[in-house]
mmCIF file of C-alpha atoms in Angstrom:
data_model
loop_
_atom_site.group_PDB
_atom_site.id
_atom_site.type_symbol
_atom_site.label_atom_id
_atom_site.label_comp_id
_atom_site.label_asym_id
_atom_site.label_seq_id
_atom_site.Cartn_x
_atom_site.Cartn_y
_atom_site.Cartn_z
ATOM 1 C CA MET A 234 51.260 55.830 179.537
ATOM 2 C CA LYS A 235 52.426 59.356 178.130
ATOM 3 C CA LYS A 236 55.571 58.999 176.609
ATOM 4 C CA ASP A 237 57.965 62.082 176.455
ATOM 5 C CA PHE A 238 60.310 62.178 173.422
ATOM 6 C CA THR A 239 62.466 65.263 172.001
ATOM 7 C CA GLU A 240 61.507 65.564 167.960
ATOM 8 C CA GLU A 241 65.022 64.424 167.294
ATOM 9 C CA GLU A 242 64.312 61.320 169.554
ATOM 10 C CA LEU A 243 61.166 60.566 168.036
ATOM 11 C CA ARG A 244 62.579 60.937 164.325
ATOM 12 C CA GLU A 245 65.175 58.507 165.612
ATOM 13 C CA LYS A 246 62.506 56.065 166.988
ATOM 14 C CA LEU A 247 60.256 55.824 163.993
ATOM 15 C CA GLY A 248 62.774 56.761 161.112
ATOM 16 C CA ASP A 249 62.171 59.467 158.409
ATOM 17 C CA ALA A 250 59.200 57.662 157.053
ATOM 18 C CA ALA A 251 57.322 56.806 160.013
ATOM 19 C CA TYR A 252 57.928 60.441 161.400
ATOM 20 C CA HIS A 253 56.829 62.158 158.381
ATOM 21 C CA VAL A 254 53.502 59.979 158.583
ATOM 22 C CA VAL A 255 53.187 60.472 162.422
ATOM 23 C CA ARG A 256 53.983 64.565 162.743
ATOM 24 C CA GLU A 257 53.902 65.880 159.371
ATOM 25 C CA GLU A 258 50.521 64.291 158.314
ATOM 26 C CA GLY A 259 51.718 61.828 155.902
ATOM 27 C CA THR A 260 50.446 58.737 154.270
ATOM 28 C CA ASP A 261 51.837 55.116 154.402
ATOM 29 C CA PRO A 262 51.761 53.698 150.802
ATOM 30 C CA PRO A 263 49.090 51.412 150.813
ATOM 31 C CA PHE A 264 49.485 47.318 151.516
ATOM 32 C CA SER A 265 53.088 48.369 152.638
ATOM 33 C CA HIS A 266 52.613 47.909 156.395
ATOM 34 C CA PRO A 267 52.471 44.392 158.170
ATOM 35 C CA TYR A 268 49.336 45.600 160.284
ATOM 36 C CA ASP A 269 47.362 45.965 157.368
ATOM 37 C CA LYS A 270 47.018 42.084 157.341
ATOM 38 C CA LEU A 271 47.664 41.332 161.352
ATOM 39 C CA PHE A 272 44.501 39.837 163.034
ATOM 40 C CA ASP A 273 46.116 38.429 166.175
ATOM 41 C CA GLU A 274 43.910 39.615 169.484
ATOM 42 C CA GLY A 275 45.231 42.469 171.465
ATOM 43 C CA ILE A 276 45.314 46.622 171.195
ATOM 44 C CA TYR A 277 46.453 49.086 169.109
ATOM 45 C CA VAL A 278 47.944 51.839 170.824
ATOM 46 C CA ASP A 279 49.337 55.445 169.898
ATOM 47 C CA VAL A 280 53.068 55.219 168.672
ATOM 48 C CA VAL A 281 53.868 58.437 170.632
ATOM 49 C CA THR A 282 51.899 58.340 173.686
ATOM 50 C CA GLY A 283 50.904 54.487 174.445
ATOM 51 C CA GLU A 284 47.447 55.421 174.401
ATOM 52 C CA VAL A 285 44.597 52.644 173.702
ATOM 53 C CA LEU A 286 43.176 53.846 170.032
ATOM 54 C CA PHE A 287 41.763 50.607 168.808
ATOM 55 C CA LEU A 288 40.780 46.986 169.751
ATOM 56 C CA SER A 289 41.580 43.948 167.711
ATOM 57 C CA LYS A 290 38.103 42.925 167.772
ATOM 58 C CA ASP A 291 37.121 45.851 165.844
ATOM 59 C CA LYS A 292 39.571 45.517 162.900
ATOM 60 C CA PHE A 293 38.484 44.152 159.524
ATOM 61 C CA ASP A 294 40.260 43.735 156.025
ATOM 62 C CA ALA A 295 38.684 46.514 154.088
ATOM 63 C CA GLY A 296 41.289 45.376 151.015
ATOM 64 C CA CYS A 297 41.821 49.082 150.840
ATOM 65 C CA GLY A 298 46.091 48.567 151.937
ATOM 66 C CA TRP A 299 45.827 50.436 155.416
ATOM 67 C CA PRO A 300 44.412 48.527 158.904
ATOM 68 C CA SER A 301 41.114 49.264 158.962
ATOM 69 C CA PHE A 302 38.660 49.511 162.219
ATOM 70 C CA SER A 303 35.026 50.045 162.595
ATOM 71 C CA ARG A 304 35.394 51.874 165.742
ATOM 72 C CA MET A 305 37.771 53.566 168.380
ATOM 73 C CA ALA A 306 38.438 52.104 171.526
ATOM 74 C CA PRO A 307 36.153 53.242 174.619
ATOM 75 C CA ASP A 308 37.288 56.414 175.804
ATOM 76 C CA ALA A 309 39.973 57.235 173.180
ATOM 77 C CA ASP A 310 40.952 60.624 173.109
ATOM 78 C CA VAL A 311 40.597 61.471 169.295
ATOM 79 C CA GLU A 312 39.757 64.482 167.079
ATOM 80 C CA GLU A 313 38.581 64.611 163.764
ATOM 81 C CA LYS A 314 39.029 67.588 161.526
ATOM 82 C CA THR A 315 38.151 68.085 158.060
ATOM 83 C CA ASP A 316 40.869 67.440 155.396
ATOM 84 C CA GLY A 317 40.560 69.275 152.303
ATOM 85 C CA ARG A 318 44.262 68.386 150.763
ATOM 86 C CA PHE A 319 44.607 66.349 147.568
ATOM 87 C CA GLY A 320 41.474 67.712 145.974
ATOM 88 C CA MET A 321 39.184 65.627 148.289
ATOM 89 C CA ILE A 322 37.097 66.351 151.631
ATOM 90 C CA ARG A 323 37.879 63.849 154.090
ATOM 91 C CA THR A 324 37.746 63.458 157.657
ATOM 92 C CA GLU A 325 41.054 63.158 159.491
ATOM 93 C CA VAL A 326 41.592 61.239 162.724
ATOM 94 C CA ARG A 327 44.308 62.325 164.867
ATOM 95 C CA THR A 328 45.264 62.593 168.529
ATOM 96 C CA ASP A 329 47.223 65.723 170.145
ATOM 97 C CA THR A 330 50.365 64.417 169.177
ATOM 98 C CA THR A 331 49.927 61.956 165.973
ATOM 99 C CA HIS A 332 48.096 61.910 162.636
ATOM 100 C CA LEU A 333 46.189 58.564 162.773
ATOM 101 C CA GLY A 334 44.741 58.432 159.314
ATOM 102 C CA HIS A 335 40.911 59.371 158.099
ATOM 103 C CA VAL A 336 37.490 58.232 158.850
ATOM 104 C CA PHE A 337 34.976 56.980 156.078
ATOM 105 C CA ASN A 338 31.338 56.316 156.133
ATOM 106 C CA ASP A 339 31.789 52.988 153.773
ATOM 107 C CA GLY A 340 32.798 50.792 156.228
ATOM 108 C CA PRO A 341 30.369 47.368 156.736
ATOM 109 C CA ALA A 342 27.146 48.173 157.790
ATOM 110 C CA SER A 343 26.980 45.325 160.309
ATOM 111 C CA LEU A 344 29.812 46.748 162.056
ATOM 112 C CA GLY A 345 28.285 50.398 162.485
ATOM 113 C CA GLY A 346 29.310 51.655 159.025
ATOM 114 C CA LEU A 347 32.487 53.382 159.744
ATOM 115 C CA ARG A 348 36.039 52.846 158.126
ATOM 116 C CA TYR A 349 38.973 54.243 160.276
ATOM 117 C CA CYS A 350 41.508 53.789 157.721
ATOM 118 C CA ILE A 351 44.626 54.167 160.020
ATOM 119 C CA ASN A 352 48.438 54.302 159.173
ATOM 120 C CA GLY A 353 50.261 51.427 160.514
ATOM 121 C CA SER A 354 53.372 53.822 161.140
ATOM 122 C CA SER A 355 50.771 55.915 163.506
ATOM 123 C CA ILE A 356 50.226 53.101 165.656
ATOM 124 C CA GLU A 357 51.811 49.786 167.923
ATOM 125 C CA PHE A 358 50.002 46.480 168.094
ATOM 126 C CA ILE A 359 50.363 45.167 171.682
ATOM 127 C CA PRO A 360 49.508 41.429 171.627
ATOM 128 C CA LYS A 361 46.833 40.023 174.331
ATOM 129 C CA GLU A 362 49.848 38.024 175.712
ATOM 130 C CA GLU A 363 51.875 40.928 176.550
ATOM 131 C CA MET A 364 49.187 43.497 177.526
ATOM 132 C CA GLU A 365 49.163 42.564 181.116
ATOM 133 C CA GLU A 366 53.280 42.931 181.497
ATOM 134 C CA ARG A 367 52.927 46.154 179.342
ATOM 135 C CA GLY A 368 50.632 48.112 181.807
ATOM 136 C CA TYR A 369 47.543 47.692 179.392
ATOM 137 C CA GLY A 370 45.977 44.313 181.928
ATOM 138 C CA GLU A 371 42.651 46.318 182.430
ATOM 139 C CA TRP A 372 41.989 46.322 178.631
ATOM 140 C CA LEU A 373 42.005 42.414 178.452
ATOM 141 C CA LYS A 374 38.208 42.374 179.552
ATOM 142 C CA GLU A 375 37.443 44.371 176.272
ATOM 143 C CA LEU A 376 38.887 41.864 173.908
#
């Protein structure tokens, strides 16, 4: 479900702040994105490509100010790399096109111990009731 955009089109689609997060490895301010408190059923996809990245059933309230997930969706094509910026050693999570956020080992033990701390600007929520019409019907069984 690849979406092809020029960089100018992508900047116009996302706006300058979200573009900075997605393409220039920025960070949404904490508690600033509505996805932080959204717990409806559905999927979260890469805002650039439409690839399914997270399932709502794996989302939890970490209280950190960013959408948090205990794991990636099955077969999500992501890369993890060491990020030493800002005097911290963190593990960045990204796709080929999009900076998503970071993964930490401080998630709930009952959910596997990971916390994928994701910028809301990097993902798009597709509600369960729209998944079929938007081409994600095969994911309904995963919810």
